[in-house]
mmCIF file of C-alpha atoms in Angstrom:
data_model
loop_
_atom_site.group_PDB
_atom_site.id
_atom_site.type_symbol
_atom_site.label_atom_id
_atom_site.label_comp_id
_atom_site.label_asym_id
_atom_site.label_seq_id
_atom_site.Cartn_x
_atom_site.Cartn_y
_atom_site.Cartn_z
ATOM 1 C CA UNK A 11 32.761 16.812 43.999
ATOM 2 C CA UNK A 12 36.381 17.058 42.615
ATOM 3 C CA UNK A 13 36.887 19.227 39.873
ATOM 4 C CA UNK A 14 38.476 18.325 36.512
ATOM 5 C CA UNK A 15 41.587 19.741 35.307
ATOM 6 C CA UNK A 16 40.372 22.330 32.227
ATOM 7 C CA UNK A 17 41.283 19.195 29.374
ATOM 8 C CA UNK A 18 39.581 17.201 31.247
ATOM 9 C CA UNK A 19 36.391 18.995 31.798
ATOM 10 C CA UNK A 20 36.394 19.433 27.892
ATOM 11 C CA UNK A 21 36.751 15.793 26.665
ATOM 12 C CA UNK A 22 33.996 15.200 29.187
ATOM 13 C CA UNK A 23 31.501 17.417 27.743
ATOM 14 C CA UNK A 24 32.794 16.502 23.991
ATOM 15 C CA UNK A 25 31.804 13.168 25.044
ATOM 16 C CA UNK A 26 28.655 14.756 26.028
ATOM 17 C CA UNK A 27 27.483 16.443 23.084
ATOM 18 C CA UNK A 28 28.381 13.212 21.316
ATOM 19 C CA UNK A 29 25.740 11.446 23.192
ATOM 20 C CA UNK A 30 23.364 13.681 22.454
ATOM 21 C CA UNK A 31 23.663 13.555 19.435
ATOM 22 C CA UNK A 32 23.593 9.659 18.917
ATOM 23 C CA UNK A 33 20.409 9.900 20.833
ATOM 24 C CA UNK A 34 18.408 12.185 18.516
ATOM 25 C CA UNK A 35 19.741 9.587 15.649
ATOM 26 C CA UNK A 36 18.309 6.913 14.671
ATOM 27 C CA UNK A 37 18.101 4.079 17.215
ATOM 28 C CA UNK A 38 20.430 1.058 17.129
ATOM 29 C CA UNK A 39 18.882 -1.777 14.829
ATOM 30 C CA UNK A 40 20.289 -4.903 14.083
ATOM 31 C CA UNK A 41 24.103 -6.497 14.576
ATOM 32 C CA UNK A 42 23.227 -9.190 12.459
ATOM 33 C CA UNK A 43 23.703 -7.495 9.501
ATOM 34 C CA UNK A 44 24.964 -3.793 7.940
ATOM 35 C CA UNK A 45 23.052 -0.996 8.465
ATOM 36 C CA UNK A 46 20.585 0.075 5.135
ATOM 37 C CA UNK A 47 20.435 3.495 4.274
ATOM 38 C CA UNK A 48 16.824 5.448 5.230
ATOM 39 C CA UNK A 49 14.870 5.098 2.162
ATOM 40 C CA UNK A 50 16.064 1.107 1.948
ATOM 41 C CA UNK A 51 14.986 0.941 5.339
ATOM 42 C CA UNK A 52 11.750 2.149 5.031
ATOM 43 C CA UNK A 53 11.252 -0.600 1.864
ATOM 44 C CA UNK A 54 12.257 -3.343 4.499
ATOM 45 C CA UNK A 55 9.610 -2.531 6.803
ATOM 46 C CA UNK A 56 6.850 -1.268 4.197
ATOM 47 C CA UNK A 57 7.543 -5.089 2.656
ATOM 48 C CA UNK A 58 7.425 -6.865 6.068
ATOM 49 C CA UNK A 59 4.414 -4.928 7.185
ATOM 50 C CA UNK A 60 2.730 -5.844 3.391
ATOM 51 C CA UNK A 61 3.429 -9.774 4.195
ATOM 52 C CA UNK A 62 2.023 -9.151 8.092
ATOM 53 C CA UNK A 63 -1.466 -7.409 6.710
ATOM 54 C CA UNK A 64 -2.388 -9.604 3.618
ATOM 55 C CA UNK A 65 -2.059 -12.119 6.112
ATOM 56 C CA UNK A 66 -3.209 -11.135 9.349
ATOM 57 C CA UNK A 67 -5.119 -8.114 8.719
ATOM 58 C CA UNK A 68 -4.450 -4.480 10.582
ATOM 59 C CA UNK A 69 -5.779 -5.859 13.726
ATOM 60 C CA UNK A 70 -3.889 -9.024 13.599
ATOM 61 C CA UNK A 71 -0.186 -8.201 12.978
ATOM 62 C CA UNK A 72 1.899 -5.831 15.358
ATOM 63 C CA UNK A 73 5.207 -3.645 15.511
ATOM 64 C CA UNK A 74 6.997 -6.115 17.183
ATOM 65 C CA UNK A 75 6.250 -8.520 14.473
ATOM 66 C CA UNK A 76 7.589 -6.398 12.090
ATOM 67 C CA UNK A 77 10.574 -5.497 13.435
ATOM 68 C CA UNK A 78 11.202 -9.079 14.304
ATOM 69 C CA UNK A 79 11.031 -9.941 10.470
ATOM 70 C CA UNK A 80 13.247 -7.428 9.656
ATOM 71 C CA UNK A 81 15.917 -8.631 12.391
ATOM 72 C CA UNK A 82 15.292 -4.943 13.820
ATOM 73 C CA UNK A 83 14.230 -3.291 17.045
ATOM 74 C CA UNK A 84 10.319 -1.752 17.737
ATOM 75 C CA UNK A 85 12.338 1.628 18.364
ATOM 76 C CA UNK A 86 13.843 1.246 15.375
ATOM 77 C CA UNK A 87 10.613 0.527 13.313
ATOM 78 C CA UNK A 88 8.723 3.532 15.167
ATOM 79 C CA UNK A 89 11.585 6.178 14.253
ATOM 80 C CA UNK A 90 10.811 5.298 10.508
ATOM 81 C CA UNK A 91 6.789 5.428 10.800
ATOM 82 C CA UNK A 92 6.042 6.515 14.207
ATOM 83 C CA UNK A 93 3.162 4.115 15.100
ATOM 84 C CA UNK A 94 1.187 1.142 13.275
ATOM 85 C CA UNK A 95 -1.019 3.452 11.818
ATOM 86 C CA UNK A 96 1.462 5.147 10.035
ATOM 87 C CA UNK A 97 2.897 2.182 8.837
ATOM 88 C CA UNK A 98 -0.479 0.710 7.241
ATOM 89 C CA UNK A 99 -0.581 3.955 6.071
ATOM 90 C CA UNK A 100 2.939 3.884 4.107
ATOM 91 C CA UNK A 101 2.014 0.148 2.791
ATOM 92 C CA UNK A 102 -1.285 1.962 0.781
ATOM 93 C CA UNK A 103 0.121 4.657 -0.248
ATOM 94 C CA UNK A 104 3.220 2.866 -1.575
ATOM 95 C CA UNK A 105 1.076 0.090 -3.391
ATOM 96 C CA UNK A 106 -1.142 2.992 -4.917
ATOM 97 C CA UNK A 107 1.902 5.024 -6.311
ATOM 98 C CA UNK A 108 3.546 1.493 -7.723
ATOM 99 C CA UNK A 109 -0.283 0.845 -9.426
ATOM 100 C CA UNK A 110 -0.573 4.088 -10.704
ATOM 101 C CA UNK A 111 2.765 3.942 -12.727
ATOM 102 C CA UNK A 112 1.690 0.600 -14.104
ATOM 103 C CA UNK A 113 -1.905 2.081 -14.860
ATOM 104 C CA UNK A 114 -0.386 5.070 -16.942
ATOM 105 C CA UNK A 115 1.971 3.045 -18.917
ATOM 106 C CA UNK A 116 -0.470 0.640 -20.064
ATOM 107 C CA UNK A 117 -2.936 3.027 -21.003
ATOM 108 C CA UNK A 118 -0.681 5.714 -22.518
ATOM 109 C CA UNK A 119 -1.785 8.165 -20.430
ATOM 110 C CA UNK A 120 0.229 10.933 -17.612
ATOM 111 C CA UNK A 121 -0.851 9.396 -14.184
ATOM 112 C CA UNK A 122 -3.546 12.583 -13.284
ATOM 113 C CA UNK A 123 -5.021 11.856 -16.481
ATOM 114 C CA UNK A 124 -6.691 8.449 -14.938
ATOM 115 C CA UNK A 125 -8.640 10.156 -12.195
ATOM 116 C CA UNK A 126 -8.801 13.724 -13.712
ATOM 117 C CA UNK A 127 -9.309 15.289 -16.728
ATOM 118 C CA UNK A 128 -10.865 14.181 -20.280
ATOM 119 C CA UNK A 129 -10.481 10.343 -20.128
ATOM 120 C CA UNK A 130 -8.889 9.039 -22.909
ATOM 121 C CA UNK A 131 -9.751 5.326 -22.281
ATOM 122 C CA UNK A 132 -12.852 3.279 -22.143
ATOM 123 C CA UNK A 133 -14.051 1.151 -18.664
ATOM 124 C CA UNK A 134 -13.394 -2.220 -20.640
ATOM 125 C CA UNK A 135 -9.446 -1.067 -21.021
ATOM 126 C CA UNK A 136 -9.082 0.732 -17.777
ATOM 127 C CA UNK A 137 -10.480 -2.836 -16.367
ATOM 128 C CA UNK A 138 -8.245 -4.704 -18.048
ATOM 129 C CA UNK A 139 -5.469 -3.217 -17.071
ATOM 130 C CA UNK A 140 -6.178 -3.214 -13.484
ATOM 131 C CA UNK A 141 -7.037 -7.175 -13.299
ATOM 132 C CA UNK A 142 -3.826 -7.717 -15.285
ATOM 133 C CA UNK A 143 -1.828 -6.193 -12.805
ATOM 134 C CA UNK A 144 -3.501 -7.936 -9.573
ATOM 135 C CA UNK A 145 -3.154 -11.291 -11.514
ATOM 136 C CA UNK A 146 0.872 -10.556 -11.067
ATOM 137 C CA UNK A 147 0.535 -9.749 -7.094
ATOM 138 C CA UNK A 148 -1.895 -11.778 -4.970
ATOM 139 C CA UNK A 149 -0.347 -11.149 -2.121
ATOM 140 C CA UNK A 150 -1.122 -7.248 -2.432
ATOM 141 C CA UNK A 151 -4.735 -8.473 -3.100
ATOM 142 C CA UNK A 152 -5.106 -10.056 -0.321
ATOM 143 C CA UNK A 153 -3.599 -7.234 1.737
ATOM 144 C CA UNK A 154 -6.429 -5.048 0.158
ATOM 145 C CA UNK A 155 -9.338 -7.208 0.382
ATOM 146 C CA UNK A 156 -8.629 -7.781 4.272
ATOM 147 C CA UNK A 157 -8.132 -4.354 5.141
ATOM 148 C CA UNK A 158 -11.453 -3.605 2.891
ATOM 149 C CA UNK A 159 -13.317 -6.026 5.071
ATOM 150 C CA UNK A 160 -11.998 -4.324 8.093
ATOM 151 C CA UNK A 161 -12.472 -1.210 7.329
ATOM 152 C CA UNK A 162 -16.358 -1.767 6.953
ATOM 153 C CA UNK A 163 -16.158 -0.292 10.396
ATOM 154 C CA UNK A 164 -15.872 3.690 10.521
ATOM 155 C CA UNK A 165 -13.531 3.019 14.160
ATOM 156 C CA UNK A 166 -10.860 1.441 10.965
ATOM 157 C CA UNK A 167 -7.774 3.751 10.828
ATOM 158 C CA UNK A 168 -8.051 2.503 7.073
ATOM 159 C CA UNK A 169 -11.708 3.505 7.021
ATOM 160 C CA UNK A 170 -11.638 7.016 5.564
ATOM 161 C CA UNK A 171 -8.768 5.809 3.284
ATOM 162 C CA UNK A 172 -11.303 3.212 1.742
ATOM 163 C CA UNK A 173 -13.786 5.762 1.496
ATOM 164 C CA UNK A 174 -12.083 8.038 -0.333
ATOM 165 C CA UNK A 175 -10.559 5.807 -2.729
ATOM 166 C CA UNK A 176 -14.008 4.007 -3.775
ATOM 167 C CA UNK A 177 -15.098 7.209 -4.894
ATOM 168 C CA UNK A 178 -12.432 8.027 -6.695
ATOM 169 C CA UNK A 179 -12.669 4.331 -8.495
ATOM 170 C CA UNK A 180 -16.339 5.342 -9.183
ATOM 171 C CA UNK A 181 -16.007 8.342 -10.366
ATOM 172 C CA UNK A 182 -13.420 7.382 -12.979
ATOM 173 C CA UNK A 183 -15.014 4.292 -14.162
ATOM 174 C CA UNK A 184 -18.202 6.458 -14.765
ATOM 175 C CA UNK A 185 -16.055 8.805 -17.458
ATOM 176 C CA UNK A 186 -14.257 5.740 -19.167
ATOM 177 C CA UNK A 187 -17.847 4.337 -19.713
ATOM 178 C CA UNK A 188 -19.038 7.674 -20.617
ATOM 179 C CA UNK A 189 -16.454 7.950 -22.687
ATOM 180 C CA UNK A 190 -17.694 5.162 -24.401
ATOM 181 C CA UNK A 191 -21.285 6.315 -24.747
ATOM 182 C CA UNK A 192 -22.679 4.007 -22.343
ATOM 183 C CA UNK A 193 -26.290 4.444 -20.980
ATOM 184 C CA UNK A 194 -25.829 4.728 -17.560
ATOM 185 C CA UNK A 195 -22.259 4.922 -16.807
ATOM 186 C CA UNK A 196 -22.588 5.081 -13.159
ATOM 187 C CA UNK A 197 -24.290 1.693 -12.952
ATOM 188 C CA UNK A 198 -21.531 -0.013 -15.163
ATOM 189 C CA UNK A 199 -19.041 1.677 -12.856
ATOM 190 C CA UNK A 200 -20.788 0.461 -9.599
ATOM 191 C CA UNK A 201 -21.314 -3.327 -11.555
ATOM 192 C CA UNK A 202 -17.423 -3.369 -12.928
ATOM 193 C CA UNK A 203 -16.163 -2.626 -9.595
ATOM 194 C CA UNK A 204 -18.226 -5.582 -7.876
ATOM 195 C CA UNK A 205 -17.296 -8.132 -10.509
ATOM 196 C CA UNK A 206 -13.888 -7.498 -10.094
ATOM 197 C CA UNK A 207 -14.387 -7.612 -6.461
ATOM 198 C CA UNK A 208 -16.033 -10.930 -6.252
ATOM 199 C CA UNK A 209 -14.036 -12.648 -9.192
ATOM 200 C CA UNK A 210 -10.598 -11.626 -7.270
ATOM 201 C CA UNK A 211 -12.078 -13.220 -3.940
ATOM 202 C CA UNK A 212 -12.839 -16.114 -5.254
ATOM 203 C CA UNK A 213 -9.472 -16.274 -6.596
ATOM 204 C CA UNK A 214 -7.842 -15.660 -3.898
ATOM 205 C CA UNK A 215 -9.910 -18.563 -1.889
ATOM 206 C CA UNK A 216 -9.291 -20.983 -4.758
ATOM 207 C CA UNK A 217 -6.456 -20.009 -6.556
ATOM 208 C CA UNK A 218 -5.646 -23.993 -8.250
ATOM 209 C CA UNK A 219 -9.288 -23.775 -9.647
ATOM 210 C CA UNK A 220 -9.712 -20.198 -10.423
ATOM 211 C CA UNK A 221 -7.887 -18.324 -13.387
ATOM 212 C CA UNK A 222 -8.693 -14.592 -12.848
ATOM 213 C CA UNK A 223 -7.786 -13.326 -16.038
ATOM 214 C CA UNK A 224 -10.048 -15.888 -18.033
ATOM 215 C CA UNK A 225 -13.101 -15.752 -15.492
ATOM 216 C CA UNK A 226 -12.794 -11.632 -15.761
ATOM 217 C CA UNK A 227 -12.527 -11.481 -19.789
ATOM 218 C CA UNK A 228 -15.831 -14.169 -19.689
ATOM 219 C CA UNK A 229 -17.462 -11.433 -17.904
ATOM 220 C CA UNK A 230 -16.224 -8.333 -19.677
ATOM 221 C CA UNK A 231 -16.885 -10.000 -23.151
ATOM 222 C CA UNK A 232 -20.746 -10.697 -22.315
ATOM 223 C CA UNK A 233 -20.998 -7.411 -20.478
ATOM 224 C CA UNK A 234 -19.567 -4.966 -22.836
ATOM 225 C CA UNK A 235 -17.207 -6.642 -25.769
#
């Protein structure tokens, strides 16, 4: 091997280090267009993967497909969320902290107040507000209804997710109606949550005929006022 004059042997390993560094970086993404800073990035993809699910479900859409939507490469998608589950996992969480913002403002209330606490709100208006603010994104509907479907099976990586956040729903739909002196809150919470179930699916399968808003408020004014 010939040896390197002493300059030389140091540009060579500052050339090194510099490597070494790029590597640990973030991979190369796209050349068609300027790179997004790491939070903006992470929006691309979560809204990509969104589209992907409400249509194709967890089992139907893939890396690839995002990153392809995004004009990125799979390495470049995995550094962000290191596998699909983790990415199905940043779509609910980021759709659950965007609801809960619009929950609390509507209702006047800090956001822990809507699952803890002294509920200050009865199950009509908590309702309400939550069919109101699916009317405006049917696209994050769908997304949830598929992935509720799928996650009927416990091998889901959504499953425990769902599980989780139906008792949650329960058990705060219970205190709004026992906050307003119902007779069994439990069963209205377990009967509100279905009708809003069933009225959003048929929506979603017939959205020309169906008008969610008026076919929920029919419902809620016979059921309660």
């Amino acid at each position: 091997m010939i040896a390197m004059p002493n300059q030389w042997t140091r540009v060579w390993k500052a050339m090194m280090v510099m490597v070494a560094a790029r590597s640990e970086k973030e991979p190369e993404e796209s050349l068609a267009h300027p790179r997004l800073g790491p939070a903006q990035r992470r929006e691309q993809i979560i809204d990509a993967a969104s589209q992907l699910i409400s249509r194709n479900g967890f089992w139907g859409f893939s890396v690839r497909q995002v990153a392809a939507q995004c004009d990125l490469t799979e390495p470049a998608v995995i550094y962000h969320f290191k596998n699909k589950v983790g990415l199905l996992i940043a779509v609910l969480e980021r759709r659950d902290r965007e609801d809960m913002a619009q929950y609390s403002h509507s209702l006047g209330v800090e956001p822990e107040q809507i699952w803890n606490g002294d509920v200050r709100f009865g199950i009509r208006d908590i309702c309400d507000v939550l069919m109101a603010r699916n009317a405006k994104q049917p696209e994050i509907v769908r997304l949830y209804t598929i992935l509720q479907g799928e996650s009927l099976s416990d091998h889901h990586p959504a499953y425990e997710y769902y599980q989780k956040r139906e008792r949650r729903v329960i058990a705060m739909l219970t205190r709004a109606a026992e906050h307003d002196g119902l007779e069994h809150p439990q069963q209205e919470a377990y009967l509100a949550l279905a009708m809003m179930d069933g009225v959003q699916l048929r929506w979603l399968r017939n959205p020309e005929d169906v008008d969610l808003m008026t076919l929920w408020r029919a419902y809620a004014d016979a059921r309660w006022w």
